Short mmCIF file of C-alpha atoms in Angstrom, two decimals:
data_model
loop_
_atom_site.label_atom_id
_atom_site.label_comp_id
_atom_site.label_asym_id
_atom_site.label_seq_id
_atom_site.Cartn_x
_atom_site.Cartn_y
_atom_site.Cartn_z
CA MET A 78 27.55 -68.51 -32.41
CA LYS A 79 28.64 -64.20 -32.88
CA LEU A 80 31.56 -62.39 -31.64
CA ALA A 81 32.43 -59.11 -31.66
CA ILE A 82 36.04 -58.19 -31.54
CA ASP A 83 37.60 -54.98 -30.63
CA ALA A 84 40.73 -55.13 -33.76
CA MET A 85 42.18 -52.06 -32.68
CA GLY A 86 42.47 -52.76 -28.57
CA GLY A 87 46.56 -54.32 -27.74
CA ASP A 88 49.21 -54.15 -28.57
CA ASN A 89 49.88 -55.66 -31.59
CA ALA A 90 46.83 -54.50 -33.09
CA PRO A 91 45.36 -54.58 -35.61
CA GLU A 92 47.59 -57.39 -37.55
CA ALA A 93 47.39 -59.81 -34.97
CA ILE A 94 43.77 -59.27 -33.67
CA VAL A 95 42.44 -59.09 -37.04
CA LYS A 96 44.64 -63.05 -38.51
CA GLY A 97 43.76 -64.12 -35.41
CA ALA A 98 40.10 -63.02 -35.21
CA VAL A 99 40.31 -64.99 -39.41
CA GLU A 100 41.34 -68.76 -37.90
CA ALA A 101 38.88 -69.18 -35.66
CA ALA A 102 36.07 -68.12 -38.22
CA ASP A 103 38.46 -70.33 -40.21
CA THR A 104 37.71 -73.05 -37.57
CA ILE A 105 34.60 -73.05 -35.04
CA LYS A 106 32.18 -73.97 -36.88
CA GLY A 107 28.86 -71.72 -36.72
CA LEU A 108 30.92 -68.61 -36.21
CA GLU A 109 30.41 -65.28 -37.16
CA ILE A 110 33.40 -62.06 -36.37
CA THR A 111 32.35 -58.57 -36.34
CA LEU A 112 36.08 -56.52 -36.35
CA VAL A 113 35.18 -53.07 -34.87
CA GLY A 114 38.15 -50.41 -36.10
CA ASP A 115 39.68 -48.80 -39.28
CA GLU A 116 38.65 -50.73 -42.11
CA ALA A 117 41.44 -50.03 -43.55
CA GLN A 118 44.00 -51.21 -41.66
CA ILE A 119 41.60 -54.41 -40.75
CA LYS A 120 40.89 -55.22 -44.53
CA PRO A 121 44.70 -55.97 -45.27
CA HIS A 122 44.88 -58.95 -42.95
CA LEU A 123 41.85 -60.45 -44.08
CA LYS A 124 40.83 -63.48 -46.49
CA ASN A 125 37.61 -63.54 -48.49
CA GLN A 126 35.34 -65.34 -45.88
CA THR A 127 31.89 -64.65 -45.90
CA ASN A 128 31.01 -65.02 -41.93
CA VAL A 129 34.17 -61.77 -40.87
CA SER A 130 32.44 -57.95 -41.52
CA ILE A 131 33.52 -54.47 -40.47
CA LEU A 132 31.85 -52.11 -38.46
CA HIS A 133 34.04 -49.84 -39.50
CA THR A 134 34.97 -46.38 -37.03
CA THR A 135 38.64 -45.01 -36.41
CA GLU A 136 38.01 -43.92 -33.38
CA THR A 137 40.24 -44.99 -30.35
CA ILE A 138 41.08 -46.21 -26.61
CA THR A 139 44.48 -45.95 -26.02
CA ALA A 140 46.05 -47.28 -22.73
CA ASP A 141 46.60 -43.55 -21.28
CA ASP A 142 43.40 -42.79 -21.80
CA GLU A 143 41.03 -42.45 -18.66
CA PRO A 144 38.43 -45.42 -18.30
CA VAL A 145 35.51 -44.11 -17.33
CA HIS A 146 35.57 -40.73 -18.89
CA ALA A 147 37.77 -42.23 -21.73
CA VAL A 148 33.74 -44.95 -22.34
CA ARG A 149 31.57 -41.71 -21.65
CA ARG A 150 33.85 -39.79 -23.91
CA LYS A 151 34.93 -41.56 -26.93
CA LYS A 152 31.38 -43.47 -27.51
CA GLN A 153 32.05 -44.07 -31.56
CA SER A 154 35.64 -45.32 -30.58
CA SER A 155 36.00 -49.08 -31.14
CA LEU A 156 35.80 -50.52 -27.13
CA VAL A 157 32.64 -48.67 -26.59
CA LEU A 158 31.31 -49.89 -30.28
CA THR A 159 32.11 -53.74 -29.63
CA ALA A 160 30.34 -53.78 -26.70
CA ASN A 161 27.57 -52.23 -27.71
CA GLU A 162 26.66 -55.01 -30.34
CA VAL A 163 26.56 -57.28 -27.08
CA LYS A 164 23.83 -54.57 -26.10
CA GLU A 165 22.19 -54.38 -28.84
CA GLY A 166 21.73 -58.07 -29.19
CA ARG A 167 23.75 -58.09 -32.84
CA ALA A 168 26.49 -60.41 -30.37
CA ASP A 169 26.69 -63.10 -28.11
CA GLY A 170 29.82 -61.76 -25.98
CA CYS A 171 32.74 -59.06 -27.16
CA ILE A 172 36.87 -59.05 -27.55
CA SER A 173 39.10 -57.04 -26.48
CA ALA A 174 43.30 -57.04 -25.71
CA GLY A 175 43.06 -53.20 -25.04
CA ASN A 176 42.91 -50.65 -21.62
CA THR A 177 41.92 -53.10 -19.45
CA GLY A 178 40.27 -49.79 -17.32
CA ALA A 179 37.67 -49.24 -20.38
CA LEU A 180 36.53 -52.43 -21.14
CA MET A 181 35.59 -52.79 -18.00
CA SER A 182 33.74 -50.30 -17.84
CA ALA A 183 31.96 -50.86 -20.86
CA GLY A 184 31.55 -54.26 -19.21
CA LEU A 185 29.73 -51.79 -16.47
CA PHE A 186 27.22 -49.54 -18.04
CA VAL A 187 27.41 -50.93 -21.48
CA VAL A 188 26.46 -55.00 -21.48
CA GLY A 189 25.41 -54.81 -18.35
CA ARG A 190 25.84 -56.38 -14.89
CA MET A 191 23.71 -59.89 -15.01
CA GLN A 192 21.09 -60.57 -12.05
CA GLY A 193 22.36 -60.82 -8.19
CA VAL A 194 25.80 -60.61 -9.06
CA ASP A 195 26.89 -56.62 -7.02
CA ARG A 196 30.46 -56.44 -8.39
CA PRO A 197 31.90 -58.54 -11.34
CA ALA A 198 35.59 -59.82 -10.91
CA LEU A 199 38.36 -59.99 -12.96
CA SER A 200 39.13 -63.58 -13.94
CA PRO A 201 42.29 -65.29 -15.77
CA THR A 202 43.16 -68.35 -16.00
CA LEU A 203 47.04 -68.71 -14.70
CA PRO A 204 50.05 -71.77 -15.29
CA THR A 205 50.72 -74.68 -12.86
CA SER A 206 52.94 -76.94 -13.00
CA ASP A 207 51.26 -79.45 -13.76
CA GLY A 208 49.88 -77.51 -16.74
CA LYS A 209 46.37 -77.45 -15.75
CA GLY A 210 46.45 -74.07 -14.08
CA PHE A 211 43.84 -72.38 -12.01
CA LEU A 212 41.53 -69.57 -12.27
CA MET A 213 42.31 -66.26 -10.11
CA LEU A 214 39.46 -63.97 -9.15
CA ASP A 215 39.16 -61.65 -8.48
CA VAL A 216 42.39 -59.60 -9.68
CA GLY A 217 41.69 -56.30 -10.67
CA ALA A 218 38.30 -55.60 -11.03
CA ASN A 219 37.37 -54.34 -7.84
CA VAL A 220 40.05 -52.49 -5.35
CA ASP A 221 38.09 -52.93 -2.19
CA ALA A 222 35.59 -56.40 -1.71
CA LYS A 223 33.22 -57.79 1.25
CA PRO A 224 32.42 -60.53 2.13
CA ASP A 225 29.70 -61.56 0.46
CA HIS A 226 31.70 -60.65 -3.25
CA LEU A 227 34.56 -63.09 -2.51
CA LEU A 228 30.83 -65.82 -2.30
CA GLN A 229 30.19 -64.94 -5.30
CA TYR A 230 33.49 -64.66 -6.48
CA ALA A 231 33.85 -68.51 -4.92
CA VAL A 232 30.34 -69.45 -7.30
CA ILE A 233 30.99 -67.73 -10.28
CA GLY A 234 34.60 -69.52 -10.44
CA SER A 235 33.12 -73.04 -9.51
CA ILE A 236 30.54 -73.14 -12.30
CA TYR A 237 33.53 -71.32 -14.51
CA ALA A 238 35.43 -74.21 -14.11
CA GLU A 239 33.11 -76.60 -14.24
CA ASN A 240 31.52 -76.02 -17.01
CA VAL A 241 34.45 -74.22 -19.56
CA ARG A 242 37.14 -75.89 -18.31
CA ASN A 243 35.27 -79.43 -17.42
CA ILE A 244 36.72 -79.68 -13.83
CA GLU A 245 34.48 -81.62 -11.71
CA LYS A 246 33.59 -80.45 -8.35
CA PRO A 247 36.96 -78.24 -9.08
CA ARG A 248 38.70 -76.92 -5.42
CA VAL A 249 37.39 -73.27 -4.67
CA GLY A 250 40.88 -71.81 -2.05
CA LEU A 251 40.49 -68.94 -0.04
CA LEU A 252 44.12 -66.40 -0.66
CA ASN A 253 44.52 -65.98 2.83
CA VAL A 254 48.48 -65.68 4.71
CA GLY A 255 47.81 -68.94 6.01
CA THR A 256 45.92 -71.97 5.92
CA GLU A 257 44.69 -72.55 9.48
CA ASP A 258 41.68 -71.73 9.93
CA GLY A 259 40.58 -68.28 11.52
CA LYS A 260 43.60 -66.84 9.68
CA GLY A 261 43.59 -63.45 8.39
CA SER A 262 41.68 -60.57 7.83
CA GLU A 263 38.11 -59.75 9.20
CA LEU A 264 37.30 -59.62 5.67
CA THR A 265 38.91 -63.39 5.00
CA LYS A 266 37.37 -64.60 8.20
CA LYS A 267 33.97 -64.13 7.34
CA ALA A 268 34.64 -64.66 4.00
CA PHE A 269 35.51 -68.59 4.84
CA GLU A 270 32.74 -69.00 6.86
CA LEU A 271 29.94 -68.27 3.88
CA MET A 272 32.02 -70.44 1.25
CA GLN A 273 31.90 -73.18 3.99
CA THR A 274 27.77 -73.58 3.56
CA ALA A 275 28.37 -72.52 0.01
CA PRO A 276 26.97 -74.68 -2.81
CA ILE A 277 30.84 -74.98 -4.15
CA ASN A 278 33.86 -77.92 -3.58
CA PHE A 279 35.99 -75.21 -0.83
CA VAL A 280 39.11 -76.28 0.30
CA GLY A 281 39.86 -73.69 2.96
CA ASN A 282 42.58 -71.42 2.67
CA VAL A 283 45.61 -71.06 0.25
CA GLU A 284 48.75 -69.39 0.53
CA ALA A 285 50.56 -67.09 -2.58
CA ARG A 286 53.73 -69.92 -2.41
CA ASP A 287 51.30 -72.72 -3.49
CA LEU A 288 49.57 -71.38 -6.40
CA LEU A 289 51.81 -72.39 -9.02
CA GLU A 290 51.33 -75.58 -7.57
CA GLY A 291 48.17 -76.89 -8.20
CA VAL A 292 46.46 -76.74 -4.82
CA ALA A 293 43.07 -75.13 -5.78
CA ASP A 294 41.42 -75.20 -9.18
CA VAL A 295 40.06 -72.24 -8.57
CA VAL A 296 40.93 -69.13 -5.81
CA VAL A 297 39.29 -66.78 -4.79
CA THR A 298 40.55 -63.08 -3.36
CA ASP A 299 39.65 -59.54 -3.23
CA GLY A 300 41.35 -57.24 -5.85
CA PHE A 301 43.38 -55.17 -5.02
CA THR A 302 45.12 -58.48 -3.24
CA GLY A 303 44.38 -60.17 -6.31
CA ASN A 304 46.15 -58.14 -9.41
CA VAL A 305 49.86 -57.33 -6.31
CA ALA A 306 49.43 -61.72 -6.45
CA LEU A 307 49.17 -61.39 -10.34
CA LYS A 308 52.01 -58.86 -10.41
CA THR A 309 54.03 -60.88 -8.85
CA ILE A 310 53.79 -63.85 -10.66
CA GLU A 311 54.20 -62.07 -14.36
CA GLY A 312 57.57 -60.24 -12.79
CA THR A 313 58.45 -63.47 -11.20
CA ALA A 314 58.94 -64.84 -14.30
CA MET A 315 60.19 -62.61 -16.66
CA THR A 316 63.38 -61.80 -14.24
CA MET A 317 63.69 -65.70 -13.50
CA PHE A 318 64.13 -65.96 -17.56
CA SER A 319 66.26 -63.13 -18.25
CA MET A 320 68.11 -64.59 -15.58
CA ILE A 321 68.41 -67.73 -17.18
CA LYS A 322 69.31 -65.78 -20.54
CA GLN A 323 71.72 -64.23 -18.71
CA THR A 324 73.42 -67.12 -17.53
CA PHE A 325 73.95 -69.50 -20.71
CA MET A 326 74.77 -65.96 -22.78
CA SER A 327 77.70 -65.67 -20.50
CA ASN A 328 80.90 -67.64 -22.06
CA PHE A 329 81.04 -69.82 -24.66
CA LYS A 330 80.82 -73.41 -22.54
CA THR A 331 77.27 -72.15 -21.84
CA LYS A 332 76.20 -71.11 -24.66
CA ILE A 333 76.81 -73.89 -26.87
CA ALA A 334 74.12 -76.00 -23.49
CA ALA A 335 71.93 -73.45 -24.29
CA GLY A 336 71.54 -74.33 -28.18
CA LEU A 337 71.27 -77.29 -26.87
CA ALA A 338 68.38 -76.67 -24.65
CA LYS A 339 66.66 -75.23 -27.02
CA ASN A 340 63.62 -76.28 -27.37
CA ASP A 341 63.19 -77.15 -23.96
CA LEU A 342 63.37 -74.07 -22.67
CA ARG A 343 60.86 -72.88 -25.43
CA LYS A 344 58.11 -76.01 -23.84
CA LEU A 345 58.98 -74.14 -20.50
CA LYS A 346 58.16 -70.47 -22.07
CA ASP A 347 54.26 -71.76 -23.07
CA GLN A 348 53.92 -73.23 -20.33
CA LEU A 349 54.30 -70.09 -17.94
CA ASP A 350 52.40 -68.92 -20.75
CA TYR A 351 48.89 -67.59 -19.29
CA SER A 352 47.22 -66.96 -22.72
CA GLU A 353 47.39 -70.12 -24.02
CA TYR A 354 44.09 -70.61 -21.34
CA GLY A 355 42.46 -67.54 -23.34
CA GLY A 356 41.52 -64.32 -22.11
CA ALA A 357 41.04 -63.18 -18.43
CA GLY A 358 37.39 -63.03 -17.91
CA LEU A 359 34.86 -61.19 -16.82
CA PHE A 360 32.75 -62.48 -15.34
CA GLY A 361 29.56 -60.98 -14.15
CA LEU A 362 28.24 -59.34 -16.86
CA SER A 363 24.94 -60.15 -18.74
CA ALA A 364 27.14 -61.79 -21.56
CA PRO A 365 30.56 -63.23 -21.42
CA VAL A 366 33.41 -60.45 -21.81
CA ILE A 367 36.93 -61.23 -22.57
CA LYS A 368 40.12 -58.85 -21.52
CA ALA A 369 42.82 -60.81 -24.19
CA HIS A 370 46.71 -59.61 -22.61
CA GLY A 371 47.63 -56.62 -24.13
CA SER A 372 50.35 -58.33 -26.27
CA SER A 373 48.30 -60.66 -27.49
CA ASN A 374 49.17 -62.75 -30.33
CA GLU A 375 47.25 -64.44 -32.99
CA ARG A 376 47.24 -68.11 -31.39
CA ALA A 377 46.10 -65.65 -27.81
CA VAL A 378 43.28 -64.48 -29.62
CA LEU A 379 42.50 -67.90 -31.31
CA ASN A 380 42.48 -69.25 -27.36
CA ALA A 381 40.57 -65.78 -25.89
CA ILE A 382 37.72 -66.26 -29.31
CA ARG A 383 37.47 -70.00 -28.61
CA GLN A 384 36.79 -69.11 -24.63
CA ALA A 385 33.94 -66.56 -25.20
CA CYS A 386 32.15 -69.42 -27.54
CA GLN A 387 32.67 -72.23 -24.99
CA MET A 388 31.72 -69.58 -22.57
CA ILE A 389 28.40 -69.00 -25.10
CA GLU A 390 27.76 -72.70 -26.28
CA LEU A 391 27.95 -74.14 -22.61
CA ASP A 392 25.48 -70.92 -21.41
CA VAL A 393 27.64 -70.01 -18.42
CA THR A 394 26.46 -66.59 -18.02
CA ASN A 395 22.76 -67.98 -17.10
CA THR A 396 23.95 -70.83 -15.01
CA ILE A 397 26.34 -68.35 -12.72
CA SER A 398 22.73 -66.10 -13.02
CA SER A 399 20.34 -68.76 -11.78
CA THR A 400 22.61 -70.97 -9.87
CA LEU A 401 23.24 -67.16 -7.48
CA ASN A 402 19.38 -66.10 -7.57
CA GLU A 403 18.48 -69.55 -6.01
CA MET A 404 21.01 -68.74 -3.02
CA ASN A 405 19.67 -65.09 -2.59
CA LYS A 406 16.15 -67.04 -1.69
CA GLU A 407 17.18 -69.95 0.63
CA GLU A 408 19.01 -66.66 2.41
CA GLU A 409 16.00 -64.93 3.38
CA GLU A 410 14.17 -67.84 3.62
CA SER A 411 16.42 -69.15 6.18
#
């Protein structure tokens, strides 16, 4: 397996990216990694592994760059060159913790869509109270969507959950304003009808308040709604932990209680950290492309690499493509 990794993307680049890659190179059998970025900044964090190489470039895409223009103009940037390694067949997949929009643009323009997919989806795995997590798509690759797009997301998510997350007959839910049939907008009503006859374990409409309770293994929605839901979950978790910290630090007695509960609180924080599940997959592209969280530490980078390796090893891309093509054939024949 060969992976290309943008060593300069993310808040903690290149140190965290390189250290995560080094650990992956040491622990994942048969893995070869190409780190793309400034050699002078990358080398101090490397060991002497023979399965890690550097593709040198000093150009980068920043968080402030306009995604599409940056991808077109900064062709020698670490992010674009990372995607180009996949396009040229020198890597089986790629990872970046950099500019999300730029990675999506590079995925579309450089790596390319798989046959049968109208629009790729950005898909993180989010935490649940039972620790199993759920896949959510789309969370921002496309602001608008048609019913057919949501159907494709449902099939893609189901295949990924079954093959990579090892969930037998994953439950697929449609995010809506109520659980009853016939609820929602014209988009969700039509998507609901399509999913009922699709080759998935469709469990119907699900509400946002039930997501973290594990109401479904795969939750499907349009990119606008998904992004709002994702950021609401993130913001709520951050605010709650801030409020808990303020409460524990308010007086001497609560500080003692905080000291006693320190390890339990750390476990709770880890349980709510979705980087433990890897990165957000850009599903629907012709090869695995993983968007690691911008604040990824070396452990999060390692998890994203493991995720990409699983997708490559299990040939998830071809499974998704063949399933969608089979669905299209059946639709044409009927």
